[in-house]
Every structure is written in structure tokens, then in C-alpha cells.
Amino acid sequence: MKTSRIALFVILASIIVAAVPASALLNEQTDADRAEKILEIAQRAEERVGDLIDLVSLNTTAIDTAGLLDEFNQNVTLFEQGSQNVTNAEECLALEDYNGTIENATEALSIFKEVLTNIQYIMEESGISKSDILDGQGLLTAMERALDRINRLRIILEEYEETSPEEVLEALELLDEATTYLNIDEAKLWLLDGNFTDVAENLTIANGLISDAHQILKDIAKENNLNRIGNYLAQMERIRERFRERYQYAGGQGVDVDSIWASFEYENMEQFMEQLQTLTDDAQGNANIHDVMKDLKEIGKTIRDVDKALQQEIAHGRGNGNQGQGNNGNGNGNGNGNGN
């Protein structure tokens, strides 16, 4: 039974990692669905391959004897790179950067597939059978990893306690419940009695609760990002009105405002305002938040830079006017003095 369980585990890991991203993406209708699907596959692959590494690492003596310890450690490092890609994909999804989500998740799957192939080769060359690596330590390590994930989620959720208190409370309750299924001391007693099934079942339940809490976190992040865009747009509207007034005043002072726009690669203010309106419409239409915020901030910077240039031109014009009056005063004074 032990051998068949670990064999099933390795087969399952192989199936998940070998899954062709394109096949998963084609079945989904929207960019968001495709991104969430491929990320889900990458997350499952990360868990399975990580568990396999934990199990194999218990036999480092055999691996070292085979002269493959450095290669094994290199694959552990490579796995960590894939895990970072999963984290990046999760962050992109929270920002509704679906292309970034798919790119990072796909890269993670490619890495996990390579690591899985290499680990299986190391096992064969080191004489490690599947039955050799099945013991309770792998399950305990997986439980510890789940607890670490809970701690990370708690830290992130704290950032949203003020803006989304009810949702955060719901997520924290799920994490509390998951923690009860990750009682390592109790699991050790069960494993001593050969009870692998209940330990594995508790781990599965805990991971499900953690996934539910993580989904709530993603929803919170999405809502907060939408609010952030709304606040930013309101601020931009106020700035735009003040900017129009400054622009009109500068024109009235004889400033060549069109030449200033040309230096920023715009024909005139109307063209700039049209681009700003397009970005505003995209943001209100729930477009890619990450890209919209980036573009809006760039537009905001342009407004500040143009406004600064207008102020400098206005000040320069006034300075010349003042200087001209001073020269007239000096000329009159000198002329009168010489005549006298």
C-alpha cells in the first residue's frame, strides 16, 4: 500500500506538471478565467513537486554516494525559482495583469516539469525506490509548509483590515480552521501507528481551507484596486481642471503653449486631454488595473511637467517685462542727468 501510494503521488505530480498550458487556456472564455486556470495548475504542481523534493531529501546520503548531491541541490534552487514565478503570478492576478499571470505561471510549470524529470533521474541513479521515500516526514514537511503559507496570508490580510474588515475576518476564520487540521504533534502520533490516511486527509482539508482564504484575499485586493483607481481618477479630474485654468492664463500672457506641448510630443492640449479621457474610460470599464494605473501615473507626471514648464514661461515673461521697465527708468534718468 505504501509503494502504491507513493507511485500514485509521483504519477499525479507528473500529470499536473506535464499538463499543456494551451489546452487549459483554450477551454476558458475570458482572460481572467484563463489566467486563474493556469495559475491553479501551477500552484498544484508547486505543491506536488515540493512534496516530492521533501521526501527525496531524506535520502541525501544515497544521493551523495552516487555523486549527485550538487545536482540535487541545483534542482532545489531551480524549484525555488519556479515558486517565485508562482508568487509573481499570484501578484499579477491580484492586479488583474492577466498576461503577466499566464507568463509567470507557464514559466513555473516549465521549471517544475524540468525539476521533476531531474529528480526522478537522481532517484534512479541513486538507487532510491519510491517505497524508500514514503514515510511520515514528507507529510509533516507538507504540513509545515501549509502553516508557513497561513502565516504569510495572515500578514497580507492585516494590510486590508481597515478597508475590508468583514472579508478579512472571514478569511482569518478559515485560516484558523485550517490550522486545527495541521496539528503536527497529533500527526506524529498517528504516523507512529502507521495512520498515514488520516494525516493526509487532514492536510488535504487544510489546503482547501487555505485556498478558500486565498481566494477571499484576491477578491479583497481586486476591490481595493478598483477603489484606488476611483480615488486616483477623482484626484486627476481636480488636477485637470486646475491645469486648464493655468493653461488658459499662460496663453493670455503670450506664452507659446503649443511649443511646450510639442516638447512633450503632443500637438496641443486637446490631443493630450483625449488620451487622458481614453485612459479614464478604460479604468472605469474595469480594464487591466496594473496597466491603467501605470499609464495614469505617467499622464499625471506629464501634467506636472507641463505645468512646471508653463510656470517657468510665465515667470520668464514677467521677468522680461520687469527688466524692460527698469531699463526705461535708467535711460530716462541718465538722459535727464546729462541734459542738466
mmCIF file with all atom_site columns, C-alpha atoms in Angstrom, residues 57-153:
data_model
loop_
_atom_site.group_PDB
_atom_site.id
_atom_site.type_symbol
_atom_site.label_atom_id
_atom_site.label_alt_id
_atom_site.label_comp_id
_atom_site.label_asym_id
_atom_site.label_entity_id
_atom_site.label_seq_id
_atom_site.pdbx_PDB_ins_code
_atom_site.Cartn_x
_atom_site.Cartn_y
_atom_site.Cartn_z
_atom_site.occupancy
_atom_site.B_iso_or_equiv
_atom_site.pdbx_formal_charge
_atom_site.auth_seq_id
_atom_site.auth_comp_id
_atom_site.auth_asym_id
_atom_site.auth_atom_id
_atom_site.pdbx_PDB_model_num
ATOM 1  C CA . SER A 1 57  ? 15.824 14.959 0.541   1.00 0.00 ? 57  SER A CA 1
ATOM 2  C CA . LEU A 1 58  ? 15.560 12.399 3.344   1.00 0.00 ? 58  LEU A CA 1
ATOM 3  C CA . ASN A 1 59  ? 17.915 10.188 1.329   1.00 0.00 ? 59  ASN A CA 1
ATOM 4  C CA . THR A 1 60  ? 20.753 12.627 0.735   1.00 0.00 ? 60  THR A CA 1
ATOM 5  C CA . THR A 1 61  ? 23.303 10.011 1.839   1.00 0.00 ? 61  THR A CA 1
ATOM 6  C CA . ALA A 1 62  ? 22.408 7.775  -1.091  1.00 0.00 ? 62  ALA A CA 1
ATOM 7  C CA . ILE A 1 63  ? 22.364 10.788 -3.418  1.00 0.00 ? 63  ILE A CA 1
ATOM 8  C CA . ASP A 1 64  ? 25.787 11.899 -2.191  1.00 0.00 ? 64  ASP A CA 1
ATOM 9  C CA . THR A 1 65  ? 27.165 8.396  -2.649  1.00 0.00 ? 65  THR A CA 1
ATOM 10 C CA . ALA A 1 66  ? 26.006 8.498  -6.256  1.00 0.00 ? 66  ALA A CA 1
ATOM 11 C CA . GLY A 1 67  ? 27.833 11.814 -6.712  1.00 0.00 ? 67  GLY A CA 1
ATOM 12 C CA . LEU A 1 68  ? 24.610 13.692 -7.473  1.00 0.00 ? 68  LEU A CA 1
ATOM 13 C CA . LEU A 1 69  ? 24.204 15.837 -4.361  1.00 0.00 ? 69  LEU A CA 1
ATOM 14 C CA . ASP A 1 70  ? 25.256 19.047 -6.124  1.00 0.00 ? 70  ASP A CA 1
ATOM 15 C CA . GLU A 1 71  ? 22.839 18.306 -8.949  1.00 0.00 ? 71  GLU A CA 1
ATOM 16 C CA . PHE A 1 72  ? 20.060 17.661 -6.436  1.00 0.00 ? 72  PHE A CA 1
ATOM 17 C CA . ASN A 1 73  ? 20.757 20.962 -4.659  1.00 0.00 ? 73  ASN A CA 1
ATOM 18 C CA . GLN A 1 74  ? 20.758 22.782 -8.009  1.00 0.00 ? 74  GLN A CA 1
ATOM 19 C CA . ASN A 1 75  ? 17.306 21.405 -8.706  1.00 0.00 ? 75  ASN A CA 1
ATOM 20 C CA . VAL A 1 76  ? 16.113 22.557 -5.291  1.00 0.00 ? 76  VAL A CA 1
ATOM 21 C CA . THR A 1 77  ? 17.300 26.062 -6.218  1.00 0.00 ? 77  THR A CA 1
ATOM 22 C CA . LEU A 1 78  ? 15.584 25.760 -9.593  1.00 0.00 ? 78  LEU A CA 1
ATOM 23 C CA . PHE A 1 79  ? 12.369 24.721 -7.846  1.00 0.00 ? 79  PHE A CA 1
ATOM 24 C CA . GLU A 1 80  ? 12.577 27.837 -5.663  1.00 0.00 ? 80  GLU A CA 1
ATOM 25 C CA . GLN A 1 81  ? 12.817 29.950 -8.830  1.00 0.00 ? 81  GLN A CA 1
ATOM 26 C CA . GLY A 1 82  ? 9.643  28.296 -10.066 1.00 0.00 ? 82  GLY A CA 1
ATOM 27 C CA . SER A 1 83  ? 7.966  29.028 -6.735  1.00 0.00 ? 83  SER A CA 1
ATOM 28 C CA . GLN A 1 84  ? 8.892  32.695 -7.150  1.00 0.00 ? 84  GLN A CA 1
ATOM 29 C CA . ASN A 1 85  ? 7.213  32.627 -10.553 1.00 0.00 ? 85  ASN A CA 1
ATOM 30 C CA . VAL A 1 86  ? 4.056  31.304 -8.875  1.00 0.00 ? 86  VAL A CA 1
ATOM 31 C CA . THR A 1 87  ? 4.216  34.150 -6.349  1.00 0.00 ? 87  THR A CA 1
ATOM 32 C CA . ASN A 1 88  ? 4.688  36.650 -9.178  1.00 0.00 ? 88  ASN A CA 1
ATOM 33 C CA . ALA A 1 89  ? 1.701  35.143 -10.999 1.00 0.00 ? 89  ALA A CA 1
ATOM 34 C CA . GLU A 1 90  ? -0.443 35.480 -7.877  1.00 0.00 ? 90  GLU A CA 1
ATOM 35 C CA . GLU A 1 91  ? 0.520  39.146 -7.537  1.00 0.00 ? 91  GLU A CA 1
ATOM 36 C CA . CYS A 1 92  ? -0.210 39.789 -11.221 1.00 0.00 ? 92  CYS A CA 1
ATOM 37 C CA . LEU A 1 93  ? -3.635 38.163 -10.910 1.00 0.00 ? 93  LEU A CA 1
ATOM 38 C CA . ALA A 1 94  ? -4.468 40.361 -7.912  1.00 0.00 ? 94  ALA A CA 1
ATOM 39 C CA . LEU A 1 95  ? -3.634 43.375 -10.105 1.00 0.00 ? 95  LEU A CA 1
ATOM 40 C CA . GLU A 1 96  ? -5.657 41.912 -13.000 1.00 0.00 ? 96  GLU A CA 1
ATOM 41 C CA . ASP A 1 97  ? -2.488 41.674 -15.064 1.00 0.00 ? 97  ASP A CA 1
ATOM 42 C CA . TYR A 1 98  ? -3.661 38.522 -16.831 1.00 0.00 ? 98  TYR A CA 1
ATOM 43 C CA . ASN A 1 99  ? -0.834 38.366 -19.365 1.00 0.00 ? 99  ASN A CA 1
ATOM 44 C CA . GLY A 1 100 ? 1.695  38.586 -16.546 1.00 0.00 ? 100 GLY A CA 1
ATOM 45 C CA . THR A 1 101 ? -0.181 35.871 -14.654 1.00 0.00 ? 101 THR A CA 1
ATOM 46 C CA . ILE A 1 102 ? -0.117 33.491 -17.614 1.00 0.00 ? 102 ILE A CA 1
ATOM 47 C CA . GLU A 1 103 ? 3.534  34.191 -18.441 1.00 0.00 ? 103 GLU A CA 1
ATOM 48 C CA . ASN A 1 104 ? 4.731  33.598 -14.884 1.00 0.00 ? 104 ASN A CA 1
ATOM 49 C CA . ALA A 1 105 ? 2.547  30.527 -14.325 1.00 0.00 ? 105 ALA A CA 1
ATOM 50 C CA . THR A 1 106 ? 3.640  28.998 -17.631 1.00 0.00 ? 106 THR A CA 1
ATOM 51 C CA . GLU A 1 107 ? 7.295  29.607 -16.765 1.00 0.00 ? 107 GLU A CA 1
ATOM 52 C CA . ALA A 1 108 ? 6.732  27.989 -13.358 1.00 0.00 ? 108 ALA A CA 1
ATOM 53 C CA . LEU A 1 109 ? 5.183  24.895 -14.973 1.00 0.00 ? 109 LEU A CA 1
ATOM 54 C CA . SER A 1 110 ? 8.124  24.586 -17.335 1.00 0.00 ? 110 SER A CA 1
ATOM 55 C CA . ILE A 1 111 ? 10.541 24.763 -14.405 1.00 0.00 ? 111 ILE A CA 1
ATOM 56 C CA . PHE A 1 112 ? 8.577  22.244 -12.310 1.00 0.00 ? 112 PHE A CA 1
ATOM 57 C CA . LYS A 1 113 ? 8.478  19.812 -15.215 1.00 0.00 ? 113 LYS A CA 1
ATOM 58 C CA . GLU A 1 114 ? 12.265 20.060 -15.602 1.00 0.00 ? 114 GLU A CA 1
ATOM 59 C CA . VAL A 1 115 ? 12.804 19.617 -11.852 1.00 0.00 ? 115 VAL A CA 1
ATOM 60 C CA . LEU A 1 116 ? 10.504 16.588 -11.736 1.00 0.00 ? 116 LEU A CA 1
ATOM 61 C CA . THR A 1 117 ? 12.356 14.920 -14.604 1.00 0.00 ? 117 THR A CA 1
ATOM 62 C CA . ASN A 1 118 ? 15.715 15.607 -12.963 1.00 0.00 ? 118 ASN A CA 1
ATOM 63 C CA . ILE A 1 119 ? 14.609 14.363 -9.519  1.00 0.00 ? 119 ILE A CA 1
ATOM 64 C CA . GLN A 1 120 ? 13.297 11.128 -10.984 1.00 0.00 ? 120 GLN A CA 1
ATOM 65 C CA . TYR A 1 121 ? 16.647 10.633 -12.751 1.00 0.00 ? 121 TYR A CA 1
ATOM 66 C CA . ILE A 1 122 ? 18.526 11.303 -9.495  1.00 0.00 ? 122 ILE A CA 1
ATOM 67 C CA . MET A 1 123 ? 16.344 8.751  -7.716  1.00 0.00 ? 123 MET A CA 1
ATOM 68 C CA . GLU A 1 124 ? 17.101 6.097  -10.312 1.00 0.00 ? 124 GLU A CA 1
ATOM 69 C CA . GLU A 1 125 ? 20.838 6.769  -10.342 1.00 0.00 ? 125 GLU A CA 1
ATOM 70 C CA . SER A 1 126 ? 20.986 6.809  -6.536  1.00 0.00 ? 126 SER A CA 1
ATOM 71 C CA . GLY A 1 127 ? 19.078 3.546  -6.199  1.00 0.00 ? 127 GLY A CA 1
ATOM 72 C CA . ILE A 1 128 ? 16.204 5.242  -4.350  1.00 0.00 ? 128 ILE A CA 1
ATOM 73 C CA . SER A 1 129 ? 12.928 3.443  -4.866  1.00 0.00 ? 129 SER A CA 1
ATOM 74 C CA . LYS A 1 130 ? 9.534  5.010  -4.389  1.00 0.00 ? 130 LYS A CA 1
ATOM 75 C CA . SER A 1 131 ? 8.957  2.875  -1.308  1.00 0.00 ? 131 SER A CA 1
ATOM 76 C CA . ASP A 1 132 ? 12.212 4.169  0.214   1.00 0.00 ? 132 ASP A CA 1
ATOM 77 C CA . ILE A 1 133 ? 10.973 7.749  0.293   1.00 0.00 ? 133 ILE A CA 1
ATOM 78 C CA . LEU A 1 134 ? 7.500  7.123  1.653   1.00 0.00 ? 134 LEU A CA 1
ATOM 79 C CA . ASP A 1 135 ? 7.456  7.930  5.316   1.00 0.00 ? 135 ASP A CA 1
ATOM 80 C CA . GLY A 1 136 ? 5.746  10.384 7.591   1.00 0.00 ? 136 GLY A CA 1
ATOM 81 C CA . GLN A 1 137 ? 8.413  13.069 7.264   1.00 0.00 ? 137 GLN A CA 1
ATOM 82 C CA . GLY A 1 138 ? 7.120  14.133 3.868   1.00 0.00 ? 138 GLY A CA 1
ATOM 83 C CA . LEU A 1 139 ? 3.632  14.642 5.241   1.00 0.00 ? 139 LEU A CA 1
ATOM 84 C CA . LEU A 1 140 ? 4.964  16.549 8.230   1.00 0.00 ? 140 LEU A CA 1
ATOM 85 C CA . THR A 1 141 ? 7.018  18.784 5.963   1.00 0.00 ? 141 THR A CA 1
ATOM 86 C CA . ALA A 1 142 ? 3.969  19.440 3.816   1.00 0.00 ? 142 ALA A CA 1
ATOM 87 C CA . MET A 1 143 ? 2.028  20.409 6.954   1.00 0.00 ? 143 MET A CA 1
ATOM 88 C CA . GLU A 1 144 ? 4.792  22.795 7.968   1.00 0.00 ? 144 GLU A CA 1
ATOM 89 C CA . ARG A 1 145 ? 4.697  24.352 4.528   1.00 0.00 ? 145 ARG A CA 1
ATOM 90 C CA . ALA A 1 146 ? 0.935  24.807 4.846   1.00 0.00 ? 146 ALA A CA 1
ATOM 91 C CA . LEU A 1 147 ? 1.419  26.527 8.212   1.00 0.00 ? 147 LEU A CA 1
ATOM 92 C CA . ASP A 1 148 ? 4.009  28.836 6.659   1.00 0.00 ? 148 ASP A CA 1
ATOM 93 C CA . ARG A 1 149 ? 1.538  29.700 3.921   1.00 0.00 ? 149 ARG A CA 1
ATOM 94 C CA . ILE A 1 150 ? -1.086 30.509 6.560   1.00 0.00 ? 150 ILE A CA 1
ATOM 95 C CA . ASN A 1 151 ? 1.342  32.862 8.300   1.00 0.00 ? 151 ASN A CA 1
ATOM 96 C CA . ARG A 1 152 ? 2.113  34.649 5.029   1.00 0.00 ? 152 ARG A CA 1
ATOM 97 C CA . LEU A 1 153 ? -1.576 35.080 4.258   1.00 0.00 ? 153 LEU A CA 1
#
